[in-house]
């Protein structure tokens, strides 16, 4: 196998590079961000995700950095318990910790940070670096995220649309709240639908909270400042159960972030010529599925298997797509069902619904 370029060092880029490293294949990663700029919040990982991760990272290191959740408790916004479900092997970890652990697999000379790779306007199918030179790879693995510029240039007629949901996410440091949460995943739902508040413990002193909002009912400017997001949260959650309103009021907002959610109307092919897409770049998944990371890990595993077993690149790409696409389509369908449920008033939602898509 000749030289492979990997574009993007998120979970999918770093995980495929970890597999390529294991197989001693020749690769180089190009990443737009600075090395230590590890923004982001956290991920839920179902059992399958943990199993795939355990192939490329030391599980004991992994488990030190996150938390296993024991129970999902679904509440009304006034604090009435609506349903409870025991969880098995559902792990939560911050994005920065997971990126940090995966990046340890990559020798420093095999990754270039602060390098944005773009499609070349004049030479179809060519990718170039910031200095204007082309990527000198025989095969390029594109893992540059849900809004992938390379994908949009490659499949010009794709229809990317915004989903009727925004998320406001925050990570706070607070031992008291972490202790109160124990290992429960608590999620509060407004009775009119379209508004939730979820809380999870990431570690003994770190808590992740997030709010999902129907963006037709709850309009927030994309350019909202930290201050205006904070005021927005204060306003909306003021009369919720004290567990929620006290967290909203007592939080530090320096890590707060507003997420716009996107999806593709229809999936594109996962490859073209010598370029193959993995993770969110191939298939943005809405957060309701909790399958973004696990799918990225499975893409990386599957693609590497075929790259190492097939005679030629096109056969490897074809088999990778044939194996991964049907499962992704299930998660997309499940995600749309979960979104539809979320938008409905509480009394019309299916009881005991767990915010994870299973195939
Ligand atoms: C900054 C950030 C924060 C996130 N935070 C959360 C979160 O809190 N919770 C959650 O559930 N999901 C989050 N996500 C999404 C989540 O990481 C992904 O859904 C999932 O991990 C699959 O990851 P991925 O590697 O396919 O894509 P991504 O995680 O989006 O990674 C793409 C990588 O490619 C790099 N990149 C983009 N364009 C270029 C380019 N042209 N050239 C070179 N490099 C490029 C980006 O800097 C990024 O590191 C976040 C994504 C990002 C980029």
XYZ file of C-alpha atoms and ligand atoms in Angstrom:
412
model
C 0.000 0.000 0.000
C 1.365 3.403 -0.980
C 1.067 6.659 0.807
C -2.233 7.595 2.441
C -3.266 11.153 3.369
C -5.813 11.613 6.159
C -7.619 14.981 6.262
C -8.871 15.889 9.750
C -7.811 14.690 13.196
C -11.156 14.375 14.951
C -12.290 10.994 16.267
C -12.528 9.423 12.807
C -9.182 10.746 11.505
C -7.294 9.763 14.647
C -8.958 6.369 14.895
C -8.212 5.387 11.309
C -4.653 6.621 11.732
C -4.397 4.391 14.819
C -5.405 1.368 12.721
C -3.042 2.368 9.878
C -0.260 2.691 12.431
C -1.043 -0.802 13.766
C -0.837 -2.212 10.248
C 2.354 -0.246 9.558
C 0.862 1.500 6.553
C 2.386 4.707 5.259
C 0.165 7.692 6.121
C 0.175 11.361 7.101
C -2.585 13.393 8.818
C -3.380 17.033 8.043
C -5.424 18.890 10.662
C -6.752 22.440 10.524
C -6.799 23.173 14.270
C -3.895 23.913 16.577
C -2.490 20.880 18.391
C -3.819 21.841 21.821
C -7.054 23.401 20.692
C -9.261 20.590 21.975
C -12.683 22.164 21.979
C -15.930 20.216 22.270
C -17.981 18.678 24.998
C -18.772 15.011 25.398
C -19.966 11.776 23.879
C -22.135 8.888 24.934
C -20.626 5.604 23.858
C -22.714 2.440 23.769
C -21.067 -0.946 24.359
C -20.093 -1.383 20.732
C -18.197 1.918 20.718
C -16.235 0.862 23.811
C -15.343 -2.443 22.146
C -14.015 -0.749 19.010
C -12.104 1.839 21.026
C -10.554 -0.882 23.160
C -8.830 -2.252 20.041
C -6.805 0.931 19.655
C -6.489 2.400 23.145
C -5.719 0.945 26.542
C -9.179 0.390 28.137
C -7.891 1.120 31.642
C -6.611 4.538 30.456
C -9.902 5.152 28.694
C -12.030 4.240 31.708
C -10.010 6.567 33.960
C -11.009 9.506 31.771
C -14.793 9.049 31.693
C -17.692 7.507 33.526
C -20.003 4.505 33.105
C -23.653 5.455 33.416
C -25.857 3.135 35.413
C -29.363 4.489 35.007
C -31.343 6.692 32.638
C -34.031 8.707 34.404
C -36.599 10.589 32.374
C -38.296 13.520 34.130
C -40.957 16.068 33.324
C -39.655 19.617 33.518
C -41.228 19.981 36.960
C -39.282 16.996 38.257
C -41.801 14.134 38.096
C -40.139 10.827 37.230
C -41.667 9.539 33.985
C -39.516 6.473 33.384
C -36.337 4.763 34.509
C -34.110 2.365 32.672
C -30.987 0.538 33.823
C -28.073 1.097 31.489
C -25.392 -1.403 30.714
C -22.028 -0.431 29.293
C -22.943 3.120 28.378
C -19.857 5.279 28.810
C -19.532 9.056 28.738
C -16.303 10.904 28.003
C -15.345 14.439 27.032
C -14.333 15.045 23.418
C -11.019 16.552 24.470
C -10.087 13.510 26.610
C -10.913 11.086 23.825
C -8.978 13.082 21.218
C -6.067 13.309 23.614
C -6.009 9.526 24.199
C -6.255 8.705 20.472
C -3.592 11.259 19.509
C -1.076 9.383 21.688
C -1.112 6.586 19.074
C 0.262 8.887 16.377
C 3.996 9.628 16.128
C 4.420 13.445 16.008
C 6.125 13.395 12.593
C 2.995 11.822 11.072
C 0.641 14.692 11.828
C 0.712 18.298 10.690
C -1.472 20.716 12.644
C -2.705 24.096 11.390
C -2.885 22.735 7.854
C -6.195 23.227 6.047
C -6.682 21.000 3.016
C -9.019 22.281 0.311
C -10.349 21.028 -3.013
C -8.543 22.514 -5.983
C -10.814 24.649 -8.193
C -8.851 24.079 -11.398
C -7.710 20.441 -11.075
C -10.738 18.185 -10.506
C -10.270 15.641 -7.721
C -7.025 17.197 -6.485
C -6.605 18.419 -2.922
C -4.202 21.133 -1.953
C -2.419 22.440 1.115
C -2.272 26.037 2.263
C 0.995 26.687 0.392
C -0.781 25.763 -2.865
C 0.994 22.380 -3.331
C -1.037 19.222 -3.919
C -1.352 16.375 -1.449
C 1.102 13.770 -2.729
C -0.929 10.721 -1.750
C -2.153 7.719 -3.711
C -5.240 7.528 -1.560
C -6.918 10.194 0.577
C -9.139 9.473 3.568
C -11.342 12.485 4.235
C -12.499 12.881 7.840
C -13.078 16.621 8.028
C -16.475 16.558 9.741
C -20.155 17.041 8.946
C -19.722 20.214 6.901
C -16.884 18.669 4.857
C -15.838 21.103 2.157
C -14.178 18.321 0.182
C -17.412 16.282 0.180
C -19.496 19.264 -0.948
C -17.040 19.947 -3.778
C -16.932 16.265 -4.778
C -20.720 15.758 -4.759
C -21.933 19.116 -5.951
C -25.645 18.255 -6.031
C -25.844 17.114 -2.403
C -28.562 18.617 -0.213
C -27.396 19.509 3.227
C -30.132 20.810 5.503
C -30.390 22.200 8.996
C -32.251 19.994 11.455
C -35.124 21.450 13.524
C -33.025 21.293 16.646
C -30.215 23.257 18.268
C -28.140 22.239 21.243
C -26.646 24.420 23.923
C -23.869 22.432 25.614
C -21.665 23.186 28.588
C -19.059 21.526 30.783
C -18.781 22.726 34.366
C -16.497 21.831 37.236
C -18.487 21.127 40.387
C -17.868 18.263 42.832
C -21.235 18.735 44.573
C -23.322 18.346 41.443
C -21.151 15.451 40.217
C -21.738 13.681 43.542
C -25.506 14.310 43.404
C -25.725 12.826 39.936
C -23.943 9.622 40.983
C -23.901 7.646 37.735
C -27.343 8.618 36.561
C -28.126 10.135 33.214
C -30.924 12.567 34.056
C -32.999 14.107 31.317
C -35.839 16.607 31.836
C -38.536 17.212 29.217
C -40.894 20.160 28.815
C -44.485 18.986 28.624
C -45.125 20.943 25.409
C -42.240 19.120 23.685
C -39.261 20.571 21.840
C -37.213 21.395 24.937
C -35.053 19.167 27.132
C -32.247 19.453 29.646
C -29.809 16.563 30.165
C -27.138 16.155 32.853
C -24.283 13.646 33.021
C -21.261 13.204 35.257
C -17.989 13.094 33.302
C -15.722 12.639 36.313
C -15.658 13.208 40.093
C -15.627 16.960 39.591
C -16.854 17.508 36.020
C -20.399 17.637 34.730
C -21.724 17.903 31.193
C -25.109 19.503 30.669
C -26.961 20.166 27.462
C -30.233 21.519 26.272
C -31.989 20.470 23.076
C -34.263 23.118 21.612
C -36.806 23.105 18.795
C -35.262 25.922 16.770
C -38.597 27.000 15.341
C -39.969 27.686 18.811
C -36.747 28.771 20.481
C -34.903 31.081 18.159
C -31.277 31.829 18.958
C -28.926 33.871 16.823
C -25.953 31.922 15.491
C -23.764 34.790 16.641
C -25.006 34.707 20.255
C -22.353 35.737 22.753
C -21.617 33.702 25.874
C -23.475 36.353 27.863
C -26.603 36.124 25.713
C -26.598 32.298 25.805
C -26.380 32.491 29.583
C -29.298 34.935 29.778
C -31.271 32.783 27.356
C -30.764 29.704 29.543
C -31.732 31.687 32.671
C -34.980 32.801 31.036
C -36.035 29.440 29.652
C -35.207 27.245 32.630
C -36.148 29.632 35.448
C -39.310 27.741 36.471
C -38.007 24.188 35.911
C -37.324 21.669 38.652
C -34.769 23.167 41.111
C -32.177 20.552 40.052
C -32.221 22.122 36.573
C -32.722 25.782 37.416
C -30.015 25.706 40.115
C -27.500 24.142 37.694
C -28.392 26.640 34.967
C -27.999 29.563 37.388
C -24.913 28.227 39.172
C -22.893 27.309 36.067
C -19.820 28.977 34.731
C -20.491 29.691 31.050
C -16.939 29.975 29.702
C -17.258 26.557 27.942
C -20.794 27.042 26.642
C -21.417 26.367 22.964
C -24.374 26.562 20.607
C -24.537 23.687 18.087
C -26.428 23.868 14.832
C -27.333 20.394 13.641
C -27.071 19.403 9.976
C -27.928 16.346 7.991
C -27.845 15.190 4.384
C -31.208 14.735 2.710
C -29.747 11.654 0.983
C -26.351 10.075 1.584
C -23.693 10.520 -1.105
C -21.472 7.677 -2.213
C -18.743 7.172 0.403
C -15.943 7.415 -2.206
C -14.939 8.850 -5.526
C -11.788 7.920 -7.458
C -8.994 7.795 -4.876
C -10.869 9.766 -2.181
C -12.862 8.001 0.538
C -15.004 9.623 3.257
C -15.383 8.415 6.851
C -17.174 9.597 10.005
C -19.273 12.756 9.876
C -17.755 13.688 6.509
C -19.412 10.604 4.986
C -22.620 10.718 7.014
C -23.512 13.471 9.493
C -25.641 11.881 12.252
C -27.922 13.967 14.419
C -27.015 13.958 18.127
C -30.230 12.133 19.142
C -28.685 8.906 17.862
C -25.598 9.081 20.155
C -23.920 7.102 17.387
C -21.528 9.683 15.841
C -18.400 8.417 17.570
C -19.226 4.709 17.436
C -19.995 5.000 13.713
C -16.727 6.858 13.106
C -14.826 4.088 14.926
C -16.584 1.366 12.945
C -15.891 3.178 9.658
C -12.200 3.311 10.545
C -12.043 -0.347 11.492
C -13.977 -1.536 8.427
C -12.090 0.587 5.911
C -8.726 -0.533 7.277
C -9.798 -4.173 7.120
C -10.616 -3.851 3.425
C -7.570 -1.731 2.607
C -5.381 -4.470 4.002
C -7.250 -7.431 2.541
C -8.357 -6.311 -0.936
C -6.180 -6.373 -4.027
C -7.039 -2.863 -5.092
C -8.282 0.387 -3.604
C -11.599 0.516 -5.483
C -12.641 -2.928 -4.251
C -11.736 -1.896 -0.704
C -13.809 1.304 -0.983
C -16.752 -0.538 -2.542
C -16.831 -3.180 0.198
C -16.428 -0.543 2.906
C -19.420 1.387 1.566
C -21.527 -1.756 1.085
C -20.911 -2.766 4.697
C -21.313 0.587 6.411
C -24.076 2.354 4.498
C -27.036 0.140 5.475
C -26.237 0.524 9.167
C -25.820 4.291 8.847
C -29.184 4.476 7.088
C -30.783 2.766 10.103
C -29.273 5.367 12.434
C -30.476 8.170 10.170
C -34.005 6.749 10.240
C -33.875 6.258 14.020
C -32.518 9.792 14.440
C -35.479 11.189 12.506
C -37.916 9.189 14.677
C -36.208 10.459 17.839
C -36.365 14.024 16.496
C -40.040 13.655 15.672
C -40.740 12.375 19.201
C -38.787 15.234 20.731
C -40.864 17.816 18.875
C -44.173 16.367 20.126
C -45.884 17.248 23.418
C -44.811 14.905 26.197
C -48.139 13.070 26.403
C -47.802 12.065 22.744
C -44.216 10.763 23.061
C -43.430 7.077 23.383
C -42.745 6.249 27.001
C -39.321 5.256 28.237
C -37.589 6.360 25.088
C -33.824 6.054 25.416
C -31.799 8.722 23.611
C -29.632 6.252 21.703
C -30.198 4.686 18.283
C -29.604 0.938 18.168
C -29.461 -0.934 14.903
C -14.678 21.390 17.533
C -15.670 20.259 17.596
C -16.355 20.010 18.765
C -17.286 18.983 18.837
N -17.944 18.789 20.002
C -18.864 17.816 20.110
C -19.550 17.621 21.323
O -19.343 18.332 22.287
N -20.456 16.604 21.390
C -20.718 15.810 20.321
O -21.551 14.882 20.428
N -20.088 15.972 19.152
C -19.165 16.966 19.016
N -18.522 17.146 17.836
C -18.847 16.253 16.724
C -18.221 14.909 16.963
O -16.874 15.071 17.282
C -18.375 14.050 15.735
O -19.740 13.847 15.448
C -17.813 12.643 15.871
O -16.792 12.597 16.789
C -17.288 12.161 14.522
O -16.121 12.886 14.315
P -15.365 13.145 12.980
O -13.929 12.913 13.281
O -15.960 12.442 11.827
O -15.618 14.713 12.710
P -15.178 15.966 13.595
O -15.174 15.673 15.028
O -16.011 17.095 13.107
O -13.646 16.212 13.177
C -13.263 16.813 11.965
C -11.832 17.300 12.090
O -11.391 17.765 10.813
C -10.759 19.020 10.952
N -10.936 19.716 9.678
C -12.087 20.240 9.181
N -11.880 20.738 7.950
C -10.574 20.528 7.670
C -9.765 20.805 6.533
N -10.276 21.403 5.444
N -8.458 20.457 6.561
C -7.933 19.839 7.664
N -8.659 19.543 8.764
C -9.962 19.873 8.762
C -11.479 19.676 12.130
O -10.672 20.673 12.723
C -11.715 18.487 13.050
O -10.631 18.265 13.919
C -17.562 18.167 17.706
C -16.861 18.417 16.515
C -15.912 19.451 16.448
C -15.127 19.717 15.163
